[in-house]
Coordinates of C-alpha atoms in Angstrom, one line a residue:
X1 CA 106.2 123.6 143.3
X2 CA 103.0 124.5 145.1
X3 CA 102.0 122.8 148.3
X4 CA 99.0 121.2 146.5
X5 CA 101.3 119.9 143.7
X6 CA 103.6 118.4 146.2
X7 CA 100.7 116.7 148.0
X8 CA 99.4 115.2 144.7
X9 CA 102.9 113.9 143.8
X10 CA 103.2 112.2 147.2
X11 CA 99.8 110.6 146.8
X12 CA 100.9 109.2 143.4
X13 CA 104.1 107.7 144.9
X14 CA 102.1 106.1 147.7
X15 CA 99.7 104.6 145.3
X16 CA 102.5 103.1 143.2
X17 CA 104.1 101.5 146.2
X18 CA 100.9 100.2 147.7
X19 CA 99.9 98.4 144.5
X20 CA 103.3 97.5 143.2
X21 CA 103.2 93.8 144.2
X22 CA 99.7 93.3 142.8
X23 CA 100.5 95.0 139.5
X24 CA 103.8 93.2 138.9
X25 CA 102.3 89.8 139.8
X26 CA 100.0 90.1 136.7
X27 CA 101.0 87.5 134.1
X28 CA 99.7 90.0 131.4
X29 CA 102.3 92.6 132.3
X30 CA 104.4 93.1 129.1
X31 CA 108.1 93.0 128.3
X32 CA 108.5 95.7 125.8
X33 CA 105.5 98.0 125.9
X34 CA 105.0 101.1 128.0
X35 CA 102.5 100.5 130.8
X36 CA 101.4 102.5 133.8
X37 CA 103.0 101.6 137.1
X38 CA 99.4 101.5 138.4
X39 CA 96.0 102.7 137.3
X40 CA 94.9 103.7 133.8
X41 CA 97.1 104.8 130.9
X42 CA 95.7 106.4 127.7
X43 CA 96.9 109.0 125.1
X44 CA 100.6 109.4 124.4
X45 CA 101.5 113.1 124.9
X46 CA 104.4 115.5 124.2
X47 CA 106.4 113.0 122.2
X48 CA 109.7 114.7 121.2
X49 CA 113.4 114.2 121.0
X50 CA 115.4 117.0 122.7
X51 CA 119.2 117.1 123.0
X52 CA 119.4 113.4 122.0
X53 CA 116.8 112.2 124.5
X54 CA 113.3 111.0 123.6
X55 CA 110.6 112.2 125.9
X56 CA 107.3 110.3 125.9
X57 CA 104.6 111.6 128.2
X58 CA 101.2 109.9 128.6
X59 CA 97.8 110.4 130.1
X60 CA 97.7 108.7 133.5
X61 CA 95.0 108.2 136.2
X62 CA 97.1 106.6 139.0
X63 CA 94.2 106.1 141.4
X64 CA 91.7 104.1 139.3
X65 CA 91.4 101.9 136.2
X66 CA 88.7 104.3 135.0
X67 CA 89.1 107.7 133.6
X68 CA 89.3 110.8 135.8
X69 CA 91.5 113.7 136.7
X70 CA 94.5 112.8 134.6
X71 CA 98.2 113.4 135.3
X72 CA 101.1 113.4 132.7
X73 CA 103.4 110.5 133.3
X74 CA 106.8 110.6 131.7
X75 CA 109.3 108.2 130.1
X76 CA 112.7 109.1 128.7
X77 CA 115.1 107.2 126.4
X78 CA 118.4 107.7 124.5
X79 CA 117.7 104.9 122.0
X80 CA 114.0 103.9 122.0
X81 CA 114.9 100.6 123.6
X82 CA 116.0 101.4 127.1
X83 CA 113.6 103.6 129.0
X84 CA 113.5 105.4 132.3
X85 CA 110.3 106.1 134.2
X86 CA 110.6 109.7 135.3
X87 CA 108.7 111.5 138.1
X88 CA 105.2 112.8 137.2
X89 CA 105.6 115.7 134.8
X90 CA 102.3 117.5 135.4
X91 CA 99.6 117.2 138.1
X92 CA 96.0 118.6 138.1
X93 CA 97.0 121.1 140.8
X94 CA 95.6 124.5 139.5
X95 CA 92.2 126.1 139.0
X96 CA 92.4 125.7 135.2
X97 CA 93.3 121.9 135.3
X98 CA 92.0 120.6 138.6
X99 CA 89.8 118.0 136.9
X100 CA 92.6 116.7 134.6
X101 CA 95.8 117.6 132.8
X102 CA 94.6 116.4 129.4
X103 CA 96.4 115.6 126.2
X104 CA 98.8 117.8 124.3
X105 CA 102.1 118.2 122.6
X106 CA 105.7 119.4 123.0
X107 CA 108.0 121.8 121.1
X108 CA 111.5 123.2 121.8
X109 CA 112.0 127.0 121.8
X110 CA 114.8 129.1 123.2
X111 CA 116.5 125.9 124.5
X112 CA 113.5 125.1 126.6
X113 CA 111.0 122.3 126.4
X114 CA 107.4 123.6 126.1
X115 CA 104.4 121.4 126.9
X116 CA 101.0 122.4 125.6
X117 CA 98.1 120.7 127.2
X118 CA 94.4 120.9 128.0
X119 CA 93.3 121.9 131.4
X120 CA 89.9 120.2 132.1
X121 CA 87.1 121.5 134.4
X122 CA 84.2 119.0 134.6
X123 CA 80.6 119.8 134.4
X124 CA 77.7 117.5 135.3
X125 CA 77.8 115.3 132.2
X126 CA 80.6 116.7 130.0
X127 CA 83.4 119.2 130.3
X128 CA 82.2 122.6 131.6
X129 CA 85.3 124.2 130.0
X130 CA 88.6 123.1 128.6
X131 CA 91.6 125.5 128.5
X132 CA 94.7 125.2 126.4
X133 CA 97.7 125.7 128.8
X134 CA 101.5 125.9 128.7
X135 CA 104.2 124.5 130.9
X136 CA 108.0 125.1 130.4
X137 CA 111.1 123.2 131.4
X138 CA 114.8 124.0 131.5
X139 CA 115.9 120.4 132.0
X140 CA 113.1 118.3 130.6
X141 CA 112.2 116.9 134.0
X142 CA 110.8 119.8 136.1
X143 CA 108.0 121.9 134.6
X144 CA 106.7 125.4 135.5
X145 CA 103.1 126.0 134.6
X146 CA 102.5 129.3 132.7
X147 CA 98.7 129.0 132.9
X148 CA 96.0 129.4 130.3
X149 CA 97.1 130.6 126.8
X150 CA 93.9 129.8 124.8
X151 CA 90.2 129.9 125.9
X152 CA 87.5 128.3 123.9
X153 CA 86.1 130.6 121.2
X154 CA 82.4 131.3 120.8
X155 CA 80.4 128.7 118.9
X156 CA 82.1 125.6 120.5
X157 CA 81.1 123.3 123.4
X158 CA 83.3 122.4 126.4
X159 CA 84.8 119.7 124.2
X160 CA 87.9 121.7 123.0
X161 CA 91.2 119.9 123.6
X162 CA 94.4 118.2 122.5
X163 CA 96.6 121.1 121.2
X164 CA 99.3 120.2 118.7
X165 CA 101.9 123.0 118.0
X166 CA 104.4 123.4 115.2
X167 CA 106.3 126.2 113.4
X168 CA 106.2 127.4 109.8
X169 CA 108.6 130.3 109.0
X170 CA 108.4 132.8 111.9
X171 CA 104.8 131.8 112.8
X172 CA 103.7 129.2 115.4
X173 CA 100.5 127.3 114.6
X174 CA 98.3 125.2 116.9
X175 CA 95.4 122.9 116.0
X176 CA 92.9 121.9 118.6
X177 CA 90.2 119.1 118.5
X178 CA 86.8 120.6 118.9
X179 CA 83.0 120.2 118.9
X180 CA 80.7 123.0 117.6
X181 CA 77.5 123.9 119.4
X182 CA 75.6 122.0 116.7
X183 CA 77.6 118.9 117.6
X184 CA 79.9 118.7 114.6
X185 CA 83.6 117.7 115.0
X186 CA 86.2 120.2 113.9
X187 CA 90.0 120.9 113.8
X188 CA 90.4 124.5 114.9
X189 CA 93.5 126.6 114.0
X190 CA 95.3 129.2 116.1
X191 CA 98.5 131.2 115.3
X192 CA 101.1 133.0 117.4
X193 CA 104.3 134.9 117.1
X194 CA 105.5 134.2 120.7
X195 CA 103.7 131.0 121.9
X196 CA 101.8 133.0 124.6
X197 CA 99.4 135.2 122.6
X198 CA 97.3 133.2 120.2
X199 CA 94.9 134.4 117.5
X200 CA 91.9 132.2 116.6
X201 CA 91.8 131.6 112.9
X202 CA 89.0 129.1 112.6
X203 CA 88.3 125.5 111.5
X204 CA 90.6 124.1 108.8
X205 CA 88.8 120.7 108.7
X206 CA 85.9 118.8 110.2
X207 CA 82.5 117.5 109.7
X208 CA 80.6 119.5 107.1
X209 CA 83.8 121.5 106.2
X210 CA 84.7 121.8 102.6
X211 CA 83.7 118.8 100.6
X212 CA 83.4 116.6 103.6
X213 CA 79.9 115.7 104.6
X214 CA 78.7 114.9 108.2
X215 CA 81.6 113.1 109.8
X216 CA 81.4 112.8 113.5
X217 CA 80.4 114.9 116.5
X218 CA 83.9 115.4 118.0
X219 CA 87.4 115.3 116.5
X220 CA 90.2 114.5 119.0
X221 CA 94.0 114.5 118.9
X222 CA 94.7 116.5 115.7
X223 CA 98.2 116.4 114.2
X224 CA 99.4 118.3 111.1
X225 CA 102.7 117.4 109.6
X226 CA 104.6 117.0 106.3
X227 CA 105.6 113.5 105.3
X228 CA 107.9 112.9 102.3
X229 CA 106.6 116.0 100.6
X230 CA 103.0 115.3 101.4
X231 CA 100.8 117.1 104.0
X232 CA 99.0 115.0 106.5
X233 CA 96.2 115.7 109.0
X234 CA 95.9 112.9 111.5
X235 CA 92.8 113.0 113.7
X236 CA 90.4 110.8 115.7
X237 CA 86.8 111.5 114.8
X238 CA 84.1 110.3 117.2
X239 CA 80.6 109.4 116.0
X240 CA 81.4 107.5 112.8
X241 CA 79.1 104.5 112.1
X242 CA 80.6 101.2 111.1
X243 CA 80.6 100.7 107.3
X244 CA 81.4 97.2 106.1
X245 CA 85.0 96.5 107.1
X246 CA 85.6 100.1 108.0
X247 CA 85.1 102.0 111.3
X248 CA 84.6 98.9 113.4
X249 CA 85.8 100.4 116.7
X250 CA 83.8 102.7 118.9
X251 CA 86.0 105.6 117.8
X252 CA 88.3 105.9 114.9
X253 CA 91.9 107.0 114.2
X254 CA 93.1 108.0 110.8
X255 CA 94.3 110.6 108.4
X256 CA 93.6 112.9 105.5
X257 CA 96.1 113.6 102.8
X258 CA 95.9 117.2 101.5
X259 CA 97.5 120.5 101.0
X260 CA 98.3 122.7 104.0
X261 CA 98.6 126.3 103.0
X262 CA 100.2 128.3 105.8
X263 CA 99.6 131.6 103.9
X264 CA 95.9 131.0 103.4
X265 CA 95.7 128.9 106.6
X266 CA 93.6 126.2 105.0
X267 CA 93.9 122.5 104.6
X268 CA 92.3 121.0 101.5
X269 CA 92.1 117.2 101.7
X270 CA 90.9 114.0 100.2
X271 CA 89.2 111.0 101.9
X272 CA 89.7 109.7 105.4
X273 CA 91.8 106.6 105.8
X274 CA 92.1 104.5 108.9
X275 CA 95.6 104.1 110.4
X276 CA 95.0 100.8 112.1
X277 CA 92.6 97.9 111.7
X278 CA 92.9 96.2 115.1
X279 CA 90.8 96.2 118.2
X280 CA 92.8 98.7 120.2
X281 CA 94.4 101.8 118.7
X282 CA 93.6 105.4 119.3
X283 CA 95.1 108.9 119.9
X284 CA 98.3 108.5 117.9
X285 CA 100.9 111.2 118.2
X286 CA 103.9 111.9 115.9
X287 CA 107.2 113.7 116.2
X288 CA 110.1 114.4 113.9
X289 CA 113.3 113.2 115.5
X290 CA 116.9 114.4 115.1
X291 CA 117.4 111.9 112.3
X292 CA 114.6 113.5 110.3
X293 CA 112.2 110.6 110.8
X294 CA 108.5 111.0 111.4
X295 CA 107.8 108.7 114.4
X296 CA 104.5 107.6 115.8
X297 CA 103.3 106.2 119.1
X298 CA 99.6 105.3 119.7
X299 CA 97.5 104.3 122.6
X300 CA 96.6 100.6 122.7
X301 CA 93.1 101.3 123.8
X302 CA 89.8 102.9 122.6
X303 CA 87.7 105.2 124.8
X304 CA 84.3 103.7 125.9
X305 CA 85.1 100.4 124.3
X306 CA 84.7 97.8 127.1
X307 CA 87.7 99.2 129.0
X308 CA 86.7 97.6 132.3
X309 CA 86.5 94.2 130.7
X310 CA 90.3 94.0 130.3
X311 CA 91.4 91.3 132.8
X312 CA 94.4 93.5 133.9
X313 CA 91.9 95.6 135.8
X314 CA 91.8 92.9 138.5
X315 CA 95.5 93.7 139.1
X316 CA 95.1 97.4 139.3
X317 CA 96.1 98.6 135.9
X318 CA 94.8 98.9 132.3
X319 CA 96.1 99.8 128.8
X320 CA 99.5 100.4 127.3
X321 CA 101.2 102.2 124.3
X322 CA 102.3 100.8 120.9
X323 CA 105.8 100.3 119.9
X324 CA 107.4 103.3 118.2
X325 CA 106.8 103.3 114.5
X326 CA 108.4 105.2 111.6
X327 CA 106.0 106.7 109.0
X328 CA 106.7 107.0 105.3
X329 CA 104.6 108.0 102.3
X330 CA 104.6 105.7 99.3
X331 CA 102.5 107.9 97.0
X332 CA 99.2 106.3 97.9
X333 CA 99.2 105.7 101.7
X334 CA 101.1 106.1 104.9
X335 CA 103.4 103.1 105.6
X336 CA 104.1 102.2 109.2
X337 CA 107.1 100.1 110.2
X338 CA 108.6 99.4 113.6
X339 CA 111.6 101.6 114.3
X340 CA 114.9 99.7 113.4
X341 CA 116.2 100.3 117.0
X342 CA 113.9 97.5 118.2
X343 CA 116.2 95.0 116.6
X344 CA 118.5 95.5 119.6
X345 CA 115.9 93.6 121.6
X346 CA 116.4 90.4 119.5
X347 CA 118.0 87.3 120.6
X348 CA 119.5 84.8 118.0
X349 CA 117.4 84.3 114.9
X350 CA 115.6 81.0 114.2
X351 CA 115.0 80.6 110.4
X352 CA 112.9 78.1 108.4
X353 CA 112.9 78.4 104.6
X354 CA 110.3 77.2 102.1
X355 CA 107.9 75.6 104.5
X356 CA 105.0 74.1 102.5
X357 CA 101.6 73.3 104.2
X358 CA 98.8 71.8 102.1
X359 CA 95.3 71.3 103.5
X360 CA 96.7 70.9 107.0
X361 CA 97.5 72.6 110.3
X362 CA 101.0 72.4 111.6
X363 CA 103.3 73.8 114.2
X364 CA 106.8 74.9 113.0
X365 CA 109.7 73.8 115.1
X366 CA 110.8 76.5 117.6
X367 CA 108.2 79.0 116.5
X368 CA 106.4 79.8 119.7
X369 CA 106.6 82.1 122.7
X370 CA 104.9 85.1 124.2
X371 CA 107.6 87.8 123.8
X372 CA 108.7 87.4 120.2
X373 CA 109.0 88.9 116.7
X374 CA 108.0 86.9 113.7
X375 CA 108.6 87.7 110.0
X376 CA 106.9 85.6 107.3
X377 CA 107.6 86.0 103.6
X378 CA 105.2 84.2 101.2
X379 CA 106.4 82.4 98.1
X380 CA 103.0 81.1 97.1
X381 CA 99.5 81.1 98.6
X382 CA 96.7 79.2 96.8
X383 CA 93.5 79.6 98.8
X384 CA 93.5 80.4 102.6
X385 CA 96.2 80.8 105.2
X386 CA 95.9 81.3 108.9
X387 CA 97.9 81.7 112.1
X388 CA 96.4 80.5 115.3
X389 CA 98.0 82.3 118.3
X390 CA 97.9 80.6 121.7
X391 CA 94.4 79.0 121.2
X392 CA 93.1 82.6 121.5
X393 CA 93.5 84.8 118.5
X394 CA 93.5 84.0 114.8
X395 CA 94.9 85.9 111.8
X396 CA 93.6 84.6 108.4
X397 CA 93.9 85.6 104.8
X398 CA 91.5 84.6 101.9
X399 CA 90.4 86.4 98.7
X400 CA 92.6 89.4 99.5
X401 CA 90.9 89.9 103.0
X402 CA 92.8 89.7 106.2
X403 CA 90.8 88.9 109.3
X404 CA 91.8 89.1 112.9
X405 CA 89.6 87.4 115.4
X406 CA 89.6 86.9 119.2
X407 CA 87.1 86.2 122.0
X408 CA 84.9 89.2 122.8
X409 CA 86.3 90.8 126.0
X410 CA 82.8 91.2 127.5
X411 CA 81.4 87.8 126.5
X412 CA 84.1 85.1 126.0
X413 CA 81.5 82.8 124.3
X414 CA 81.4 85.2 121.3
X415 CA 84.1 85.9 118.7
X416 CA 84.7 89.4 117.4
X417 CA 86.5 90.3 114.1
X418 CA 88.4 93.1 112.5
X419 CA 89.1 93.0 108.7
X420 CA 90.7 94.8 105.8
X421 CA 90.9 94.1 102.1
X422 CA 94.4 94.3 100.6
X423 CA 94.9 95.9 97.2
X424 CA 97.3 93.1 96.3
X425 CA 97.9 89.6 97.6
X426 CA 99.5 88.8 101.0
X427 CA 103.3 89.0 100.6
X428 CA 104.6 89.6 104.1
X429 CA 103.6 89.5 107.7
X430 CA 105.6 90.9 110.6
X431 CA 104.3 90.2 114.1
X432 CA 105.3 91.8 117.4
X433 CA 103.9 89.6 120.1
X434 CA 104.1 90.5 123.8
X435 CA 102.5 88.9 126.9
X436 CA 99.1 90.6 126.2
X437 CA 99.4 92.5 122.9
X438 CA 99.7 91.9 119.2
X439 CA 101.0 94.3 116.5
X440 CA 100.8 93.0 113.0
X441 CA 102.4 94.8 110.0
X442 CA 101.1 93.6 106.6
X443 CA 103.0 93.9 103.3
X444 CA 105.7 96.1 104.8
X445 CA 103.4 98.2 106.9
X446 CA 100.7 99.0 104.3
X447 CA 98.1 97.8 106.8
X448 CA 98.5 97.3 110.6
X449 CA 96.4 95.5 113.2
X450 CA 97.0 96.5 116.9
X451 CA 95.2 94.6 119.6
X452 CA 95.4 93.4 123.2
X453 CA 95.2 89.6 123.6
X454 CA 94.6 87.6 126.8
X455 CA 95.4 83.9 126.3
X456 CA 96.1 81.5 129.2
X457 CA 99.3 82.6 130.9
X458 CA 101.2 79.4 130.1
X459 CA 100.0 79.1 126.5
X460 CA 102.8 79.6 123.9
X461 CA 101.8 77.5 120.9
X462 CA 101.4 79.0 117.4
X463 CA 99.9 76.9 114.6
X464 CA 99.8 77.5 110.8
X465 CA 96.9 76.4 108.6
X466 CA 96.6 76.3 104.9
X467 CA 93.7 75.3 102.6
X468 CA 95.3 74.5 99.3
X469 CA 99.1 74.9 99.3
X470 CA 101.0 77.7 101.0
X471 CA 104.8 78.0 100.9
X472 CA 106.5 80.5 103.1
X473 CA 109.7 81.2 105.1
X474 CA 109.7 82.4 108.7
X475 CA 112.1 84.1 111.0
X476 CA 111.6 84.2 114.7
X477 CA 113.4 86.2 117.5
X478 CA 112.9 86.1 121.2
X479 CA 112.7 89.7 122.4
X480 CA 114.4 90.5 125.7
X481 CA 112.1 93.5 126.2
X482 CA 112.6 97.2 127.1
X483 CA 114.9 97.8 130.0
X484 CA 113.0 100.2 132.3
X485 CA 114.8 101.9 135.2

């Protein structure tokens, strides 16, 4: 550890302790979501299971609730329910990452944990240069930086980041999110035999690549993986205009289904599909765990989308991560479901069967609370159904369209909406509600809405509304929350 690295780590610990009381006094601190001890959290990084332990790193600015020279924070868990906040994994301590240790991924090789990340050097208005870098660990807790392994090829701007690495046969591959000099977003491929020397192959997807027309000026956080026999490119394109119900956030997160050809090093794909329809979801990262599952964690935030309007800023912190989700392919789309381990957070179940509401709004006995899981199964639904949460947010369904609404974070006198049209009718809703977040899984995870919510601290009421007649059953569990140590 260099002297500068040690100094930065000491500053982080001092910052945590100085703001600990203020941060923890915030009524919007959550029970079962990963949050920063202080400051700003964004992208999940280096998500991996190694020797039975899940490692979840994250982008972290400890000294401000705005973006800046990022660190890699670090959580570990044996079961995805009980988590430990580890010491800082990486600091911006070297010439190639002094303005930020930016996002990346993790792999295991030669019984060592390898972290690939972007070292950021800022220019006046955008990155002057971004390097792809490597750090290696023997124990998963202490990391030795190996320096720069990939420099930006000709033809690209300083926006060149977020390496994701995987292995096919005896070859390692890396995709990087990029922007060309003519301001087109791309996913750029590299290959290596030893993880240290990388050959630039070229773009495998992007705006104006293949059959895709103009589709954004920068592509972030690429992730290539196989899911139930289908090849997936997950990516976050920036610069897509809203189109009806689609692309409503400032920046988008989604995926292409296609065919990855490791021999030809190409990715032929179909149309882009959004992963999440809520207000706050970005930079998802996946890993394949030791059970063979493809797991995902996302950032419950969006860059440049009224981040300073979140009321948690007043308490010295902002943003969180989603719950871990398992991904499956149903032949038409990616299905997202909460990992089954989360059931260990449940208290006793409260059940109500065959509740019928007709042209009325009602509470259901015992169905309330701010750290809960709800499961609703619909037997019949004639016209419109809605759930009002804490006199703040509303989820409604009518004519195959699901709508989530809440007060606009920058102007509470206005209401903002996110919508999606279902292929079939509404059959099931599963809600994970925390103190200031909402994750809604529709029809078994065919569609998902992820959002932050900021009701009054003491408000716990949930109301159900039906125009026409709706009959449904509901299960409710209090969730004890993650145990952080």
